[in-house]
Tab-separated table of C-alpha atoms in Angstrom:
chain	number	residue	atom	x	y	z
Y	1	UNK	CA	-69.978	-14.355	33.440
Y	2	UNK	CA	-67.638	-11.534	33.491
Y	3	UNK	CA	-66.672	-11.574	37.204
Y	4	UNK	CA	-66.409	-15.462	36.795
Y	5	UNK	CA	-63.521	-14.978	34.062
Y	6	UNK	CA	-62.382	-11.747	35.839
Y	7	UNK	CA	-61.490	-14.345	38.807
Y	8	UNK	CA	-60.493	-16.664	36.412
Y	9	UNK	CA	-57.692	-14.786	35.105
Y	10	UNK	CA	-56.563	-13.767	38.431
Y	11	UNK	CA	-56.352	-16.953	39.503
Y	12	UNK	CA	-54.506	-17.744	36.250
Y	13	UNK	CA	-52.012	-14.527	36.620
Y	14	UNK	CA	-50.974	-15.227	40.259
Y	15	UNK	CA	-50.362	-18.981	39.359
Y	16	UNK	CA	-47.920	-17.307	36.659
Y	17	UNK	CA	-46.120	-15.164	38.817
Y	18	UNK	CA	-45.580	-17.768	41.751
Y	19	UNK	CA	-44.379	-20.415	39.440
Y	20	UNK	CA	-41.948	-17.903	37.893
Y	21	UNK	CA	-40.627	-17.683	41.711
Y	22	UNK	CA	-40.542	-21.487	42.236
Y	23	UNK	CA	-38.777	-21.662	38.766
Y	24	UNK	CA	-36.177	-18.924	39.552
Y	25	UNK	CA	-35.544	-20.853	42.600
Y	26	UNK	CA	-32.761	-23.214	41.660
Y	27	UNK	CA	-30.620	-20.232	40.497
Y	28	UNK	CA	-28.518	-19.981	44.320
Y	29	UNK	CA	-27.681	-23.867	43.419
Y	30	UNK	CA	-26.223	-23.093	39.665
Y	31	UNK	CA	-24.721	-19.522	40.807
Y	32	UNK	CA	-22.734	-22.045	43.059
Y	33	UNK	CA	-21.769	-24.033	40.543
Y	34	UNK	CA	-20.483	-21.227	38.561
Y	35	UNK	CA	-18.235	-20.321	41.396
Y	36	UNK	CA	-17.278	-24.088	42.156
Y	37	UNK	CA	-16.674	-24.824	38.482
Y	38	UNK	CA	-18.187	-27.854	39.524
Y	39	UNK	CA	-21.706	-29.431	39.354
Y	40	UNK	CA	-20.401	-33.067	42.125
Y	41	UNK	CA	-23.252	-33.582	44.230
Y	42	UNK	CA	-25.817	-32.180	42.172
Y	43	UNK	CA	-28.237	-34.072	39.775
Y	44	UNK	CA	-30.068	-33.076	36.479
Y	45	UNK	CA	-32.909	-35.405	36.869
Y	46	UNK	CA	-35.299	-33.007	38.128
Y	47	UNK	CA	-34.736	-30.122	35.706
Y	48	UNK	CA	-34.453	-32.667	32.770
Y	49	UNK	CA	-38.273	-33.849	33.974
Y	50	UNK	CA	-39.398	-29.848	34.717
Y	51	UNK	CA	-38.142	-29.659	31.048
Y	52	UNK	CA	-39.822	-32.384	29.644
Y	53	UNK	CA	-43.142	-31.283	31.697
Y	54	UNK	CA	-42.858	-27.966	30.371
Y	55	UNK	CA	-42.877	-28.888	26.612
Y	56	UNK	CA	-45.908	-31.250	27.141
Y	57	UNK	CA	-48.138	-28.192	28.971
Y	58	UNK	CA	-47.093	-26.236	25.584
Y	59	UNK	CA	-47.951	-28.301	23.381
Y	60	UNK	CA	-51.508	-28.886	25.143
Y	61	UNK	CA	-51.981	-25.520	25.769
Y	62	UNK	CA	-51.647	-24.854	21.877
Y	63	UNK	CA	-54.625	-26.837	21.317
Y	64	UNK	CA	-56.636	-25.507	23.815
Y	65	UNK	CA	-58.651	-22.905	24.214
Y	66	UNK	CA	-58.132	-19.341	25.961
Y	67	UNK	CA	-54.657	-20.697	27.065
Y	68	UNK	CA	-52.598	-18.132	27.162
Y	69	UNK	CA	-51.750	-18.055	30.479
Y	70	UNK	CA	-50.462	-21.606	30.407
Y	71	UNK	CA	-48.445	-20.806	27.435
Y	72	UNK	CA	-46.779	-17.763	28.880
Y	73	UNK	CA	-45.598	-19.812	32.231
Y	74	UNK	CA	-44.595	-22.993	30.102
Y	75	UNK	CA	-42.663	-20.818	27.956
Y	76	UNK	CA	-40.879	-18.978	30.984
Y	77	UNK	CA	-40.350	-22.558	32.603
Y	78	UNK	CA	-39.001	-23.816	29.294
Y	79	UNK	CA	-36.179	-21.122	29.255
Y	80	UNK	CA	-35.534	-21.363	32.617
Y	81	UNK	CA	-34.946	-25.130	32.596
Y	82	UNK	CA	-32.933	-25.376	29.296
Y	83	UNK	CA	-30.428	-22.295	30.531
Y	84	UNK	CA	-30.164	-24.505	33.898
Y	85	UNK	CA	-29.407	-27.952	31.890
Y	86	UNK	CA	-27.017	-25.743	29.500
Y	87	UNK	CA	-24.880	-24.655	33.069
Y	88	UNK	CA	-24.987	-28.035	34.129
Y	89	UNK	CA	-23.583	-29.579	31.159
Y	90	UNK	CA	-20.975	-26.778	30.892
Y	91	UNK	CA	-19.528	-27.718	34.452
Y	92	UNK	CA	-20.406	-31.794	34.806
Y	93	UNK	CA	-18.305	-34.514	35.002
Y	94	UNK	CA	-18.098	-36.676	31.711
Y	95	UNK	CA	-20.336	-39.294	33.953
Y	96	UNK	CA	-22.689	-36.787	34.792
Y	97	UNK	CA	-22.888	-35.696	30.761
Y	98	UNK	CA	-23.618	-38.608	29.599
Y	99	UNK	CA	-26.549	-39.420	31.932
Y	100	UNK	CA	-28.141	-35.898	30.832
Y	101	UNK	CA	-27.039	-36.474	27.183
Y	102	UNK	CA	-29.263	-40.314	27.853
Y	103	UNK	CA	-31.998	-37.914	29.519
Y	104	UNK	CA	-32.484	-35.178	27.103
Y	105	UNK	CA	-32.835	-38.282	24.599
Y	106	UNK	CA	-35.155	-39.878	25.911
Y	107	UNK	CA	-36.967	-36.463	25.871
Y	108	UNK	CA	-36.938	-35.525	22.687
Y	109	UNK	CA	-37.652	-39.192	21.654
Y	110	UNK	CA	-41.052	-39.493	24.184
Y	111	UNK	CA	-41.783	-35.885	23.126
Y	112	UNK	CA	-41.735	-36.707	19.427
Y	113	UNK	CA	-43.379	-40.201	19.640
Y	114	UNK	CA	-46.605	-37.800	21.877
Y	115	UNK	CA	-46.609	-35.072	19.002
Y	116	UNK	CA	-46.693	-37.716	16.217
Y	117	UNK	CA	-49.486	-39.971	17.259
Y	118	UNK	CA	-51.795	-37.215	18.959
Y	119	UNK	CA	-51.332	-35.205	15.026
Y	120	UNK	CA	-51.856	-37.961	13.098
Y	121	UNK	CA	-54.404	-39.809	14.881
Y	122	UNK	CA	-56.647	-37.471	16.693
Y	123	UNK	CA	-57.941	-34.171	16.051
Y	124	UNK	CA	-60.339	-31.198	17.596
Y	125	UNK	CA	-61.223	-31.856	21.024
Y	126	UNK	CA	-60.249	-35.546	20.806
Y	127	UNK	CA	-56.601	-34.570	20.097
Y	128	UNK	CA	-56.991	-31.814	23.440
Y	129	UNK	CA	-58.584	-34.404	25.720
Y	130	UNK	CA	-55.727	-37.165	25.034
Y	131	UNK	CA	-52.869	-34.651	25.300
Y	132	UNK	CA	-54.532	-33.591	28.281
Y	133	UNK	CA	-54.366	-36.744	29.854
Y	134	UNK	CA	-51.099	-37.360	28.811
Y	135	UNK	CA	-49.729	-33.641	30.509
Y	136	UNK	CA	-52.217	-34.993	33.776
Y	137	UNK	CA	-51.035	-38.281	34.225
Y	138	UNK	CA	-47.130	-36.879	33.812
Y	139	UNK	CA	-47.604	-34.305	36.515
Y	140	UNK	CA	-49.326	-36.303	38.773
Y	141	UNK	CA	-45.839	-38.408	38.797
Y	142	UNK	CA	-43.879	-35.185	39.365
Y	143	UNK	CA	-46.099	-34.571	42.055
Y	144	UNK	CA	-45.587	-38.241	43.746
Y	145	UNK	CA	-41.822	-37.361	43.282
Y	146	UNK	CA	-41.327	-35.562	46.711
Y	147	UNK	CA	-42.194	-38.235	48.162
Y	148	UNK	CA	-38.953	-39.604	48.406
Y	149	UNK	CA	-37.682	-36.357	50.115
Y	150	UNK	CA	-40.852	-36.988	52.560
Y	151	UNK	CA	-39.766	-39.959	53.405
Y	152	UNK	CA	-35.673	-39.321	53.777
Y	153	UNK	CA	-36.988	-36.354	56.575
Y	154	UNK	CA	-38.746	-38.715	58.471
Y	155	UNK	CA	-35.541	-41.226	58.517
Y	156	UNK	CA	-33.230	-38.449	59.128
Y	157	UNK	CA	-35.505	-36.345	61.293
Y	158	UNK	CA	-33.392	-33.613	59.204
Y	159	UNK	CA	-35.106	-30.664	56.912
Y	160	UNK	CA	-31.986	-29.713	55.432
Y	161	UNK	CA	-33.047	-30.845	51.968
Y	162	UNK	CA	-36.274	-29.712	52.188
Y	163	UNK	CA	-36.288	-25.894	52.511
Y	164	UNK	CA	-39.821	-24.109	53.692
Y	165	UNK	CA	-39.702	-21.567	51.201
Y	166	UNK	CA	-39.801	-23.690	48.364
Y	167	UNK	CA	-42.472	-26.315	49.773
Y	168	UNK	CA	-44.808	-23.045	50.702
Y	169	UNK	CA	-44.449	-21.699	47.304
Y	170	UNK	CA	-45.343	-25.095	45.627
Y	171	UNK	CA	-48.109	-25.131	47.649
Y	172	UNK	CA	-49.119	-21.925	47.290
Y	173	UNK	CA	-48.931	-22.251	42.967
Y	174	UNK	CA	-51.082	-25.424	43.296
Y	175	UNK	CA	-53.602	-23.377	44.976
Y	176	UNK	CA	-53.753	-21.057	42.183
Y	177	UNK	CA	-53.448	-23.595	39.454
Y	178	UNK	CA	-56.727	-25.670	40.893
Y	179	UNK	CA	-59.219	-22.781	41.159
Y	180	UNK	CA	-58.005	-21.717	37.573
Y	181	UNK	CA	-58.675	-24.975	35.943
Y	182	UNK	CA	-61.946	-25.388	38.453
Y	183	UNK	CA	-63.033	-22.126	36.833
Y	184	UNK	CA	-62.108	-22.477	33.525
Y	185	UNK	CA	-63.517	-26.028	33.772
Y	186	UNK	CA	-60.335	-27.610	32.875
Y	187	UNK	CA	-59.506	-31.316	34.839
Y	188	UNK	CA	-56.816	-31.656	33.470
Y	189	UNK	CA	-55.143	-28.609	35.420
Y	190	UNK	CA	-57.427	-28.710	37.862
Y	191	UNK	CA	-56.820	-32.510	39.303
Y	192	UNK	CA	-53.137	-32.412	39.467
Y	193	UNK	CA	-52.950	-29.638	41.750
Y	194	UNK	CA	-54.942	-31.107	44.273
Y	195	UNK	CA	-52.473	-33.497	44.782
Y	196	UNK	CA	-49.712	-31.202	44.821
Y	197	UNK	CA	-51.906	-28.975	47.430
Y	198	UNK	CA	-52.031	-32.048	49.568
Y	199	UNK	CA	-47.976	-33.296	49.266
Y	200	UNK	CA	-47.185	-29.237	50.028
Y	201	UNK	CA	-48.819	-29.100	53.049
Y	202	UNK	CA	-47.357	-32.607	54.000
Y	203	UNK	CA	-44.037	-31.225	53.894
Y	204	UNK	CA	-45.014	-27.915	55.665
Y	205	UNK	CA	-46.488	-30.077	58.859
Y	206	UNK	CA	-42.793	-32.324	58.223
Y	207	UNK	CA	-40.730	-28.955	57.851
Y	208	UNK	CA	-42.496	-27.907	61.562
Y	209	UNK	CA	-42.154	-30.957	63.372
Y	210	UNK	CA	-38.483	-31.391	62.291
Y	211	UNK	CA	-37.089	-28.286	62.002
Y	212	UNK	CA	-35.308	-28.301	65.711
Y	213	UNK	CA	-33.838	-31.454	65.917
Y	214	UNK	CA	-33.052	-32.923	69.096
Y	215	UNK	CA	-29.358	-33.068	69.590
Y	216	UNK	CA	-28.300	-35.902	71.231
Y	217	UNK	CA	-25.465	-34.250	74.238
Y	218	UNK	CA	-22.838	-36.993	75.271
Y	219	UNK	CA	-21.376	-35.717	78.343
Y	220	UNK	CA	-17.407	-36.483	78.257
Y	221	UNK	CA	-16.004	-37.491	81.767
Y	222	UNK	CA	-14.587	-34.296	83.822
Y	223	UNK	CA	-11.261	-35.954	84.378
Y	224	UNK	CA	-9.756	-32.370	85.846
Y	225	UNK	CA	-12.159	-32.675	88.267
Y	226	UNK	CA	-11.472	-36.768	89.146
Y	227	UNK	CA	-8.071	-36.353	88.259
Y	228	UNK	CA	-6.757	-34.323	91.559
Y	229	UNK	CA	-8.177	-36.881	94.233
Y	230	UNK	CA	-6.005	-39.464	92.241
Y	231	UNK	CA	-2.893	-37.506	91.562
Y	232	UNK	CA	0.268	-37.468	94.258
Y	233	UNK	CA	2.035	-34.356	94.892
Y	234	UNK	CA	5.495	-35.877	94.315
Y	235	UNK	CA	7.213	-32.709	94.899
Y	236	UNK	CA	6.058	-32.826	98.515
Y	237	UNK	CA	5.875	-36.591	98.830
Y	238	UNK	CA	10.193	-36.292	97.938
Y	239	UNK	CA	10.517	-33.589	100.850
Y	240	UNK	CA	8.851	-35.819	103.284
Y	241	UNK	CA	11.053	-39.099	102.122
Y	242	UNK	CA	13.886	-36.870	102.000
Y	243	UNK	CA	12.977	-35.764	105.821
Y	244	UNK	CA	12.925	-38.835	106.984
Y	245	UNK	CA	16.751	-39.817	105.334
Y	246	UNK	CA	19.406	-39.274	107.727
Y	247	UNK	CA	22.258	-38.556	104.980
Y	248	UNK	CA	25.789	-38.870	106.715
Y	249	UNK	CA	28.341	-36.828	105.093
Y	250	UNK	CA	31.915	-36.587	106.506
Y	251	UNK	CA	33.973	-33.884	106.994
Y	252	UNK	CA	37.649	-33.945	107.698
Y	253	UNK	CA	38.766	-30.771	109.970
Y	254	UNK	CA	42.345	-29.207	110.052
Y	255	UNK	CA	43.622	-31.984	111.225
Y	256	UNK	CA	42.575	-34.890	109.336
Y	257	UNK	CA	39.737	-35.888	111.424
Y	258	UNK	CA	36.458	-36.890	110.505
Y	259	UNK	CA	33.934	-34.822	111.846
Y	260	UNK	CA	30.121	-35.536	111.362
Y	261	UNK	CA	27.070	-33.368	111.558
Y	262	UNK	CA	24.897	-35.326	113.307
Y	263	UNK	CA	26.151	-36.411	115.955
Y	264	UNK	CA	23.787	-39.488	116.372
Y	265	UNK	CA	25.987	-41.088	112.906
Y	266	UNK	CA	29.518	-40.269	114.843
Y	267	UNK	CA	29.712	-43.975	116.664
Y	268	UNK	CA	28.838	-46.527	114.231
Y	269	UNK	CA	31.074	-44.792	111.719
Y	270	UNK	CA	33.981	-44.859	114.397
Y	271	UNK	CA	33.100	-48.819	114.819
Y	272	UNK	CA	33.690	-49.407	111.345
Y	273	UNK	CA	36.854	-47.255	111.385
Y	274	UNK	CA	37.835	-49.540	114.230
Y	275	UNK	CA	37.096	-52.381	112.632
Y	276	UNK	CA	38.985	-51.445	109.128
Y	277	UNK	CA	41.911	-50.807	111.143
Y	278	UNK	CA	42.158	-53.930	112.734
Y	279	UNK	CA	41.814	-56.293	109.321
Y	280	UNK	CA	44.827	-53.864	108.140
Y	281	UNK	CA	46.585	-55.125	111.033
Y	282	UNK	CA	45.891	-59.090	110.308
């Protein structure tokens, strides 16, 4: 009996300290938002719900039995979340506001409906075994939640929005969380984790198989190579016209005479002197 709540506990204590890392994750994402003084392109619908999840594992765990170590973590994760949706807030658009604003409503509203119907009508282990069911049923839908991310890998063949660190140490918690509620004999922490054992190492085998995308190369046409076999030295093309150009240019000597420099131009130029001379004459 002792070594089976010895185990117990440590099962209980390293579930504490790896959800304390998994909730201490999101703080790169808000330290950028500090330094952006802007919160565009993030959303607060998943710390809103890890809010929300947190206040129903409380309130459970006050009921139950030998639960401190789900109060300490739910009371850490509380924190946590509330100082993230406080940052958020502080640097969101008036858009974004108002959809928290709607969210944290609808918290406090489902929160307070759950506390007033479980105290009024139920008590003892009644009251512990439908508020355990409630906290089961809710996580089990934040567990089906990565699905979506699951399923925007496979289209995109991209783990950019899926990091491995954070997938292990999900995995890793749920581990923890199922042999503490197998040993302390609790479903209700006990069942949720197996699902969020089995969607962990789902996105573990995705974050392999992805993580070296194959880049598509598209080889652009080598036109310095095509482009000499196609281009005409005009430079040299003009000297070999130019060779072939007999330019006369005449030259008058002391006396007056025309004098050529080739010698071949020297009678059809006289001709035509000939022939000017006589249309003077007519």
């Amino acid at each position: 009996m002792a070594l089976h709540m010895t185990w117990m506990f440590a099962f209980g204590l390293l579930g504490n300290l790896i959800s304390c890392l998994v909730c201490l994750a999101p703080m790169p994402t808000f330290y950028q938002i500090c330094q952006k003084k802007t919160s565009e392109g993030f959303q607060s619908i998943p710390y809103v719900i890890a809010l929300f999840s947190a206040m129903l594992w409380l309130f459970y765990a006050i009921f139950n039995e030998d639960a401190i170590l789900l109060i300490t973590i739910n009371s850490f994760a509380f924190f946590m979340e509330f100082g993230y949706i406080a940052v958020y807030l502080f640097y969101a658009t008036k858009k974004d506001k108002l959809l928290t604003f709607k969210l944290l409503l609808f918290n406090i509203f489902g929160f307070g409906l759950i506390c007033v119907l479980t105290l009024f009508l139920t008590q003892g282990q009644k009251r512990v075994h439908v508020l355990g069911w409630i906290c089961m049923l809710f996580s089990l839908c934040v567990f089906v939640a990565p699905l979506f991310i699951v399923g925007k890998v496979i289209r995109t063949k991209s783990v950019e929005f899926m990091p491995f660190s954070l997938s292990f140490f999900l995995t890793l918690s749920a581990v923890m969380w199922f042999f503490y509620g197998y040993l302390k004999k609790d479903q209700f922490v006990a069942v949720p984790n197996i699902l969020g054992f089995l969607f962990g190492i789902i996105q573990m085998l995705l974050y392999v198989i992805y993580r070296n995308p194959k880049k598509i190369v598209v080889e652009e046409p080598k036109l310095h190579q095509e482009l000499p076999e196609h281009i005409v030295d005009i430079k040299k093309l003009g000297a070999a016209i130019w060779s072939e150009i007999n330019v006369v240019v005449p030259q008058l000597n002391d006396c007056g005479k025309e004098i050529f420099e080739d010698p071949s131009a020297e009678e059809p130029a006289m001709k035509a002197k000939e022939a000017m001379n006589a249309t003077n004459k007519i």
